[in-house]
mmCIF file of C-alpha atoms in Angstrom:
data_model
loop_
_atom_site.group_PDB
_atom_site.id
_atom_site.type_symbol
_atom_site.label_atom_id
_atom_site.label_comp_id
_atom_site.label_asym_id
_atom_site.label_seq_id
_atom_site.Cartn_x
_atom_site.Cartn_y
_atom_site.Cartn_z
ATOM 1 C CA UNK A 1 -16.626 20.691 1.442
ATOM 2 C CA UNK A 2 -13.925 21.152 -1.567
ATOM 3 C CA UNK A 3 -11.854 23.391 0.873
ATOM 4 C CA UNK A 4 -11.687 20.897 3.261
ATOM 5 C CA UNK A 5 -10.952 18.038 0.431
ATOM 6 C CA UNK A 6 -7.805 20.350 -0.775
ATOM 7 C CA UNK A 7 -6.954 20.415 2.907
ATOM 8 C CA UNK A 8 -7.237 16.243 2.916
ATOM 9 C CA UNK A 9 -5.700 15.966 -0.300
ATOM 10 C CA UNK A 10 -2.437 17.890 0.772
ATOM 11 C CA UNK A 11 -1.754 15.325 3.622
ATOM 12 C CA UNK A 12 -0.630 13.005 0.139
ATOM 13 C CA UNK A 13 1.706 15.591 -0.699
ATOM 14 C CA UNK A 14 5.764 13.778 -0.616
ATOM 15 C CA UNK A 15 7.381 15.610 2.367
ATOM 16 C CA UNK A 16 10.593 15.276 4.115
ATOM 17 C CA UNK A 17 10.740 11.874 6.271
ATOM 18 C CA UNK A 18 11.212 13.177 9.859
ATOM 19 C CA UNK A 19 14.543 12.255 11.642
ATOM 20 C CA UNK A 20 13.672 10.542 15.550
ATOM 21 C CA UNK A 21 11.454 8.153 16.022
ATOM 22 C CA UNK A 22 11.002 8.854 19.704
ATOM 23 C CA UNK A 23 7.566 10.223 20.929
ATOM 24 C CA UNK A 24 8.655 11.645 23.869
ATOM 25 C CA UNK A 25 10.183 15.860 23.762
ATOM 26 C CA UNK A 26 11.449 16.213 26.932
ATOM 27 C CA UNK A 27 14.374 14.416 27.498
ATOM 28 C CA UNK A 28 13.416 12.447 30.244
ATOM 29 C CA UNK A 29 14.959 8.508 31.068
ATOM 30 C CA UNK A 30 11.247 7.207 31.789
ATOM 31 C CA UNK A 31 9.708 4.570 29.271
ATOM 32 C CA UNK A 32 7.617 6.446 27.367
ATOM 33 C CA UNK A 33 4.253 5.184 27.030
ATOM 34 C CA UNK A 34 3.996 5.593 23.238
ATOM 35 C CA UNK A 35 6.553 3.297 20.922
ATOM 36 C CA UNK A 36 6.704 3.607 17.451
ATOM 37 C CA UNK A 37 8.238 0.584 15.411
ATOM 38 C CA UNK A 38 8.433 0.542 12.044
ATOM 39 C CA UNK A 39 8.682 -2.842 10.551
ATOM 40 C CA UNK A 40 11.417 -3.934 8.263
ATOM 41 C CA UNK A 41 12.240 -6.628 5.724
ATOM 42 C CA UNK A 42 8.845 -8.051 3.906
ATOM 43 C CA UNK A 43 6.825 -5.708 6.025
ATOM 44 C CA UNK A 44 8.517 -2.778 5.686
ATOM 45 C CA UNK A 45 6.054 -0.084 5.096
ATOM 46 C CA UNK A 46 4.356 -1.441 8.208
ATOM 47 C CA UNK A 47 4.450 0.817 11.570
ATOM 48 C CA UNK A 48 2.887 0.015 14.452
ATOM 49 C CA UNK A 49 2.108 2.414 17.706
ATOM 50 C CA UNK A 50 2.721 -0.134 20.902
ATOM 51 C CA UNK A 51 0.161 2.048 23.429
ATOM 52 C CA UNK A 52 2.668 1.081 26.876
ATOM 53 C CA UNK A 53 1.096 1.939 30.289
ATOM 54 C CA UNK A 54 0.522 -1.016 32.144
ATOM 55 C CA UNK A 55 -0.195 0.856 35.630
ATOM 56 C CA UNK A 56 -3.226 2.618 34.470
ATOM 57 C CA UNK A 57 -4.208 -0.181 31.918
ATOM 58 C CA UNK A 58 -3.092 2.390 28.791
ATOM 59 C CA UNK A 59 -5.769 5.009 30.102
ATOM 60 C CA UNK A 60 -5.879 8.019 28.294
ATOM 61 C CA UNK A 61 -3.685 10.481 30.877
ATOM 62 C CA UNK A 62 -2.043 13.844 29.621
ATOM 63 C CA UNK A 63 1.634 12.035 29.102
ATOM 64 C CA UNK A 64 0.133 9.263 26.931
ATOM 65 C CA UNK A 65 -2.236 11.621 24.816
ATOM 66 C CA UNK A 66 0.579 14.214 24.702
ATOM 67 C CA UNK A 67 2.905 10.799 23.181
ATOM 68 C CA UNK A 68 0.501 10.050 20.922
ATOM 69 C CA UNK A 69 -0.060 13.232 19.325
ATOM 70 C CA UNK A 70 3.869 13.854 18.754
ATOM 71 C CA UNK A 71 4.116 10.402 17.416
ATOM 72 C CA UNK A 72 1.422 10.797 14.870
ATOM 73 C CA UNK A 73 2.766 14.693 13.905
ATOM 74 C CA UNK A 74 5.618 12.904 12.746
ATOM 75 C CA UNK A 75 4.285 9.980 11.181
ATOM 76 C CA UNK A 76 1.679 11.481 8.927
ATOM 77 C CA UNK A 77 4.852 13.582 7.037
ATOM 78 C CA UNK A 78 6.279 10.202 7.016
ATOM 79 C CA UNK A 79 5.271 8.812 3.369
ATOM 80 C CA UNK A 80 6.907 5.328 3.925
ATOM 81 C CA UNK A 81 4.207 4.394 5.752
ATOM 82 C CA UNK A 82 1.898 2.777 4.461
ATOM 83 C CA UNK A 83 0.164 1.436 7.077
ATOM 84 C CA UNK A 84 -0.378 2.446 10.435
ATOM 85 C CA UNK A 85 -1.101 -0.465 13.341
ATOM 86 C CA UNK A 86 -2.279 0.156 16.618
ATOM 87 C CA UNK A 87 -1.701 -2.291 19.299
ATOM 88 C CA UNK A 88 -0.790 -2.704 22.814
ATOM 89 C CA UNK A 89 2.270 -3.469 25.097
ATOM 90 C CA UNK A 90 -0.169 -4.508 28.047
ATOM 91 C CA UNK A 91 -0.930 -8.074 27.903
ATOM 92 C CA UNK A 92 -5.161 -7.790 28.353
ATOM 93 C CA UNK A 93 -5.751 -4.603 27.822
ATOM 94 C CA UNK A 94 -6.078 -2.486 24.497
ATOM 95 C CA UNK A 95 -7.023 0.862 26.087
ATOM 96 C CA UNK A 96 -9.355 1.397 29.311
ATOM 97 C CA UNK A 97 -10.581 4.772 28.033
ATOM 98 C CA UNK A 98 -9.926 8.278 30.124
ATOM 99 C CA UNK A 99 -7.302 8.408 33.349
ATOM 100 C CA UNK A 100 -10.398 9.362 35.231
ATOM 101 C CA UNK A 101 -8.070 9.061 38.399
ATOM 102 C CA UNK A 102 -6.132 12.425 36.643
ATOM 103 C CA UNK A 103 -9.808 13.803 35.916
ATOM 104 C CA UNK A 104 -10.931 13.770 39.429
ATOM 105 C CA UNK A 105 -8.522 16.109 40.327
ATOM 106 C CA UNK A 106 -9.610 18.902 37.328
ATOM 107 C CA UNK A 107 -11.969 21.739 37.527
ATOM 108 C CA UNK A 108 -15.215 21.807 34.875
ATOM 109 C CA UNK A 109 -12.934 24.403 32.491
ATOM 110 C CA UNK A 110 -10.064 21.777 32.845
ATOM 111 C CA UNK A 111 -12.497 19.075 32.323
ATOM 112 C CA UNK A 112 -13.752 20.521 28.774
ATOM 113 C CA UNK A 113 -10.008 21.053 27.517
ATOM 114 C CA UNK A 114 -9.288 17.541 28.560
ATOM 115 C CA UNK A 115 -11.973 16.087 26.727
ATOM 116 C CA UNK A 116 -11.899 18.613 23.507
ATOM 117 C CA UNK A 117 -8.061 16.877 23.749
ATOM 118 C CA UNK A 118 -9.367 13.400 23.280
ATOM 119 C CA UNK A 119 -11.485 14.798 20.985
ATOM 120 C CA UNK A 120 -8.725 16.318 18.195
ATOM 121 C CA UNK A 121 -6.602 13.095 19.077
ATOM 122 C CA UNK A 122 -9.406 11.085 17.818
ATOM 123 C CA UNK A 123 -9.998 13.249 14.713
ATOM 124 C CA UNK A 124 -6.169 13.019 14.157
ATOM 125 C CA UNK A 125 -6.326 9.422 14.236
ATOM 126 C CA UNK A 126 -9.446 9.239 11.481
ATOM 127 C CA UNK A 127 -7.467 12.043 9.402
ATOM 128 C CA UNK A 128 -4.234 10.310 9.283
ATOM 129 C CA UNK A 129 -3.394 9.722 5.512
ATOM 130 C CA UNK A 130 -2.498 6.396 5.332
ATOM 131 C CA UNK A 131 -4.882 3.163 5.965
ATOM 132 C CA UNK A 132 -5.180 2.507 9.939
ATOM 133 C CA UNK A 133 -6.038 -0.290 11.900
ATOM 134 C CA UNK A 134 -6.755 -1.222 15.807
ATOM 135 C CA UNK A 135 -5.560 -4.511 17.227
ATOM 136 C CA UNK A 136 -7.857 -5.083 20.115
ATOM 137 C CA UNK A 137 -6.250 -8.082 21.847
ATOM 138 C CA UNK A 138 -8.328 -7.255 25.677
ATOM 139 C CA UNK A 139 -10.457 -4.335 26.932
ATOM 140 C CA UNK A 140 -11.525 -1.335 25.003
ATOM 141 C CA UNK A 141 -13.879 0.831 27.178
ATOM 142 C CA UNK A 142 -15.077 4.034 26.622
ATOM 143 C CA UNK A 143 -11.776 6.152 25.500
ATOM 144 C CA UNK A 144 -10.924 2.557 24.248
ATOM 145 C CA UNK A 145 -13.248 1.618 22.050
ATOM 146 C CA UNK A 146 -13.562 5.480 20.609
ATOM 147 C CA UNK A 147 -9.864 4.956 19.620
ATOM 148 C CA UNK A 148 -10.327 1.998 18.072
ATOM 149 C CA UNK A 149 -13.552 3.682 16.115
ATOM 150 C CA UNK A 150 -11.583 6.435 14.656
ATOM 151 C CA UNK A 151 -9.197 3.632 13.141
ATOM 152 C CA UNK A 152 -9.868 2.382 9.653
ATOM 153 C CA UNK A 153 -10.379 -1.221 10.530
ATOM 154 C CA UNK A 154 -10.803 -2.749 13.694
ATOM 155 C CA UNK A 155 -9.731 -6.164 14.544
ATOM 156 C CA UNK A 156 -10.078 -8.262 18.368
ATOM 157 C CA UNK A 157 -9.717 -10.872 20.013
ATOM 158 C CA UNK A 158 -12.942 -12.856 20.434
ATOM 159 C CA UNK A 159 -12.709 -12.539 24.233
ATOM 160 C CA UNK A 160 -11.917 -8.763 24.536
ATOM 161 C CA UNK A 161 -14.174 -6.688 26.036
ATOM 162 C CA UNK A 162 -15.684 -3.493 24.460
ATOM 163 C CA UNK A 163 -17.900 -0.996 24.818
ATOM 164 C CA UNK A 164 -18.797 2.874 25.640
ATOM 165 C CA UNK A 165 -19.803 2.504 29.047
ATOM 166 C CA UNK A 166 -19.783 6.126 29.724
ATOM 167 C CA UNK A 167 -23.306 6.420 30.821
ATOM 168 C CA UNK A 168 -22.310 3.750 33.720
ATOM 169 C CA UNK A 169 -19.822 6.712 34.951
ATOM 170 C CA UNK A 170 -22.424 9.844 35.177
ATOM 171 C CA UNK A 171 -21.037 10.355 31.532
ATOM 172 C CA UNK A 172 -21.255 10.855 27.842
ATOM 173 C CA UNK A 173 -19.112 9.590 25.199
ATOM 174 C CA UNK A 174 -17.033 12.708 24.402
ATOM 175 C CA UNK A 175 -14.194 11.749 22.247
ATOM 176 C CA UNK A 176 -16.133 11.438 19.062
ATOM 177 C CA UNK A 177 -18.384 7.563 19.974
ATOM 178 C CA UNK A 178 -21.828 9.672 19.226
ATOM 179 C CA UNK A 179 -20.720 10.514 16.353
ATOM 180 C CA UNK A 180 -18.400 7.321 14.958
ATOM 181 C CA UNK A 181 -20.607 4.788 15.867
ATOM 182 C CA UNK A 182 -23.375 5.042 14.691
ATOM 183 C CA UNK A 183 -21.586 5.734 11.336
ATOM 184 C CA UNK A 184 -20.391 2.427 11.443
ATOM 185 C CA UNK A 185 -23.447 0.379 13.032
ATOM 186 C CA UNK A 186 -26.522 3.017 12.414
ATOM 187 C CA UNK A 187 -28.084 5.099 15.132
ATOM 188 C CA UNK A 188 -30.664 2.800 16.560
ATOM 189 C CA UNK A 189 -28.079 0.016 17.564
ATOM 190 C CA UNK A 190 -25.777 2.799 18.456
ATOM 191 C CA UNK A 191 -28.619 4.586 20.302
ATOM 192 C CA UNK A 192 -28.983 1.209 22.494
ATOM 193 C CA UNK A 193 -25.183 0.702 23.095
ATOM 194 C CA UNK A 194 -24.793 3.708 24.140
ATOM 195 C CA UNK A 195 -27.811 4.182 26.675
ATOM 196 C CA UNK A 196 -26.959 0.677 28.423
ATOM 197 C CA UNK A 197 -23.405 1.062 28.566
ATOM 198 C CA UNK A 198 -23.498 -2.749 27.294
ATOM 199 C CA UNK A 199 -20.123 -4.205 26.836
ATOM 200 C CA UNK A 200 -19.754 -6.648 24.185
ATOM 201 C CA UNK A 201 -17.120 -9.337 23.287
ATOM 202 C CA UNK A 202 -14.892 -9.732 19.908
ATOM 203 C CA UNK A 203 -17.218 -12.185 18.715
ATOM 204 C CA UNK A 204 -20.494 -10.151 19.363
ATOM 205 C CA UNK A 205 -18.678 -6.795 18.129
ATOM 206 C CA UNK A 206 -18.071 -8.777 14.784
ATOM 207 C CA UNK A 207 -21.220 -10.236 14.339
ATOM 208 C CA UNK A 208 -22.500 -6.486 15.139
ATOM 209 C CA UNK A 209 -20.295 -5.341 12.281
ATOM 210 C CA UNK A 210 -18.153 -3.007 15.054
ATOM 211 C CA UNK A 211 -14.808 -4.847 14.558
ATOM 212 C CA UNK A 212 -13.695 -6.353 10.859
ATOM 213 C CA UNK A 213 -12.222 -9.317 12.372
ATOM 214 C CA UNK A 214 -12.919 -11.746 15.229
ATOM 215 C CA UNK A 215 -9.799 -14.380 16.318
ATOM 216 C CA UNK A 216 -9.957 -16.908 18.985
ATOM 217 C CA UNK A 217 -7.336 -15.725 21.418
ATOM 218 C CA UNK A 218 -3.976 -17.476 21.932
ATOM 219 C CA UNK A 219 -1.957 -18.237 24.784
ATOM 220 C CA UNK A 220 0.735 -15.213 24.113
ATOM 221 C CA UNK A 221 -2.728 -12.950 24.532
ATOM 222 C CA UNK A 222 -1.583 -11.343 20.687
ATOM 223 C CA UNK A 223 -4.131 -13.171 18.013
ATOM 224 C CA UNK A 224 -5.722 -10.025 17.237
ATOM 225 C CA UNK A 225 -2.259 -8.826 16.486
ATOM 226 C CA UNK A 226 -1.663 -11.221 14.537
ATOM 227 C CA UNK A 227 -4.665 -11.076 12.391
ATOM 228 C CA UNK A 228 -4.269 -7.376 12.099
ATOM 229 C CA UNK A 229 -0.855 -7.774 10.706
ATOM 230 C CA UNK A 230 -1.788 -10.195 8.428
ATOM 231 C CA UNK A 231 -4.513 -7.683 7.311
ATOM 232 C CA UNK A 232 -1.781 -5.097 6.989
ATOM 233 C CA UNK A 233 0.414 -7.683 4.704
ATOM 234 C CA UNK A 234 -2.708 -7.538 2.040
ATOM 235 C CA UNK A 235 -2.305 -3.858 2.027
ATOM 236 C CA UNK A 236 0.956 -3.394 1.583
ATOM 237 C CA UNK A 237 1.642 -4.157 -1.995
ATOM 238 C CA UNK A 238 -1.091 -2.226 -3.435
ATOM 239 C CA UNK A 239 -0.362 1.566 -4.871
ATOM 240 C CA UNK A 240 0.218 3.655 -1.402
ATOM 241 C CA UNK A 241 -1.045 6.661 -3.414
ATOM 242 C CA UNK A 242 -4.374 5.179 -4.500
ATOM 243 C CA UNK A 243 -5.218 3.306 -1.293
ATOM 244 C CA UNK A 244 -4.737 6.798 0.574
ATOM 245 C CA UNK A 245 -6.883 8.629 -1.868
ATOM 246 C CA UNK A 246 -9.349 5.526 -1.603
ATOM 247 C CA UNK A 247 -9.656 6.651 2.023
ATOM 248 C CA UNK A 248 -10.130 10.551 1.491
ATOM 249 C CA UNK A 249 -13.158 9.693 -0.991
ATOM 250 C CA UNK A 250 -14.615 6.993 1.304
ATOM 251 C CA UNK A 251 -14.376 9.557 4.507
ATOM 252 C CA UNK A 252 -15.238 12.736 2.612
ATOM 253 C CA UNK A 253 -18.332 10.815 0.586
ATOM 254 C CA UNK A 254 -19.741 9.210 3.626
ATOM 255 C CA UNK A 255 -20.204 12.804 5.029
ATOM 256 C CA UNK A 256 -22.101 14.428 2.099
ATOM 257 C CA UNK A 257 -25.206 13.522 -0.248
ATOM 258 C CA UNK A 258 -24.326 10.822 -3.517
ATOM 259 C CA UNK A 259 -23.779 13.597 -6.059
ATOM 260 C CA UNK A 260 -21.363 15.568 -3.789
ATOM 261 C CA UNK A 261 -19.606 12.016 -2.977
ATOM 262 C CA UNK A 262 -19.304 11.126 -6.775
ATOM 263 C CA UNK A 263 -17.566 14.528 -7.146
ATOM 264 C CA UNK A 264 -14.981 14.009 -4.470
ATOM 265 C CA UNK A 265 -14.901 10.404 -5.987
ATOM 266 C CA UNK A 266 -13.856 12.578 -9.341
ATOM 267 C CA UNK A 267 -11.144 14.790 -7.756
ATOM 268 C CA UNK A 268 -9.864 12.134 -5.672
ATOM 269 C CA UNK A 269 -9.749 9.879 -9.007
ATOM 270 C CA UNK A 270 -7.607 12.620 -11.248
ATOM 271 C CA UNK A 271 -5.073 13.466 -8.660
ATOM 272 C CA UNK A 272 -3.945 9.834 -9.469
ATOM 273 C CA UNK A 273 -3.843 9.985 -12.918
ATOM 274 C CA UNK A 274 -0.732 11.311 -13.160
ATOM 275 C CA UNK A 275 0.850 8.876 -10.721
ATOM 276 C CA UNK A 276 3.779 6.557 -12.051
ATOM 277 C CA UNK A 277 2.127 3.640 -10.212
ATOM 278 C CA UNK A 278 -0.866 3.794 -12.252
ATOM 279 C CA UNK A 279 1.421 3.688 -15.798
ATOM 280 C CA UNK A 280 2.972 0.635 -13.517
ATOM 281 C CA UNK A 281 -0.074 -1.100 -12.934
ATOM 282 C CA UNK A 282 -0.886 -0.859 -16.901
ATOM 283 C CA UNK A 283 2.313 -1.742 -17.510
ATOM 284 C CA UNK A 284 2.075 -4.856 -15.181
ATOM 285 C CA UNK A 285 -1.284 -5.724 -16.533
ATOM 286 C CA UNK A 286 0.413 -5.649 -19.715
ATOM 287 C CA UNK A 287 3.363 -7.643 -19.105
ATOM 288 C CA UNK A 288 1.715 -10.086 -17.072
ATOM 289 C CA UNK A 289 3.656 -9.682 -13.647
ATOM 290 C CA UNK A 290 3.384 -8.525 -10.170
ATOM 291 C CA UNK A 291 3.431 -4.482 -9.961
ATOM 292 C CA UNK A 292 6.123 -2.721 -8.412
ATOM 293 C CA UNK A 293 4.527 0.226 -6.910
ATOM 294 C CA UNK A 294 6.392 2.709 -5.610
ATOM 295 C CA UNK A 295 4.309 5.666 -4.026
ATOM 296 C CA UNK A 296 4.650 8.356 -7.184
#
């Protein structure tokens, strides 16, 4: 347990920020399917990953997954990223799930490798050191919902449709759905949703606790994005090291018994004691002024 926790804490150490922000690595002029956008001004610290594969409804194809893995690898080492927001550049859809047209051309060994790669992608999103938010303004089915489940927080348009529908295709969730959905909703309800392949609206998902917030969709089709950005803005001014350590403590503590979880919390708290931000928080309280956290 301590070895795993040490590995997670190592992600919090300052590293050299990456230079290029392009997620593509092959030098082609084709529009990337994954775009990275670092916001500026008062929203500096919020970085968006924009999924943009309109012809396949953001399906998790080989190029899409490769570019997303590359983007995450760059951003993971960038200490300027305080919140990572996943959104769609395709109106009416978040992510349609696995690319079944690609999958149909694979042999059994290739299918196994493909699903393993997707599982690794979702694990990478879940282990991202800064808070992650999924802005679900449209359909999120199968692997699309698994991607959202890998995020820390989820915001959905009330009209969005989501579900782990793999059993309706002769499959079962293979990129974390059978593990993250019961941790989110409890085993019995997760089994019901997976066994039936049921689709939920954003409002139904909020009522069950699957998403944090559901909002009425607007004419532009980006209401969930705007609410997710507001949520990111609430996180932005807080002490970034404390936020990241809080994430580690919660995520690791949820996997163990309460006594071990308390030990994990203690380790994380000890990591925060020497930080400049802790001293700044104390000084700001004493001087009755807003704190100015710098992430050190």
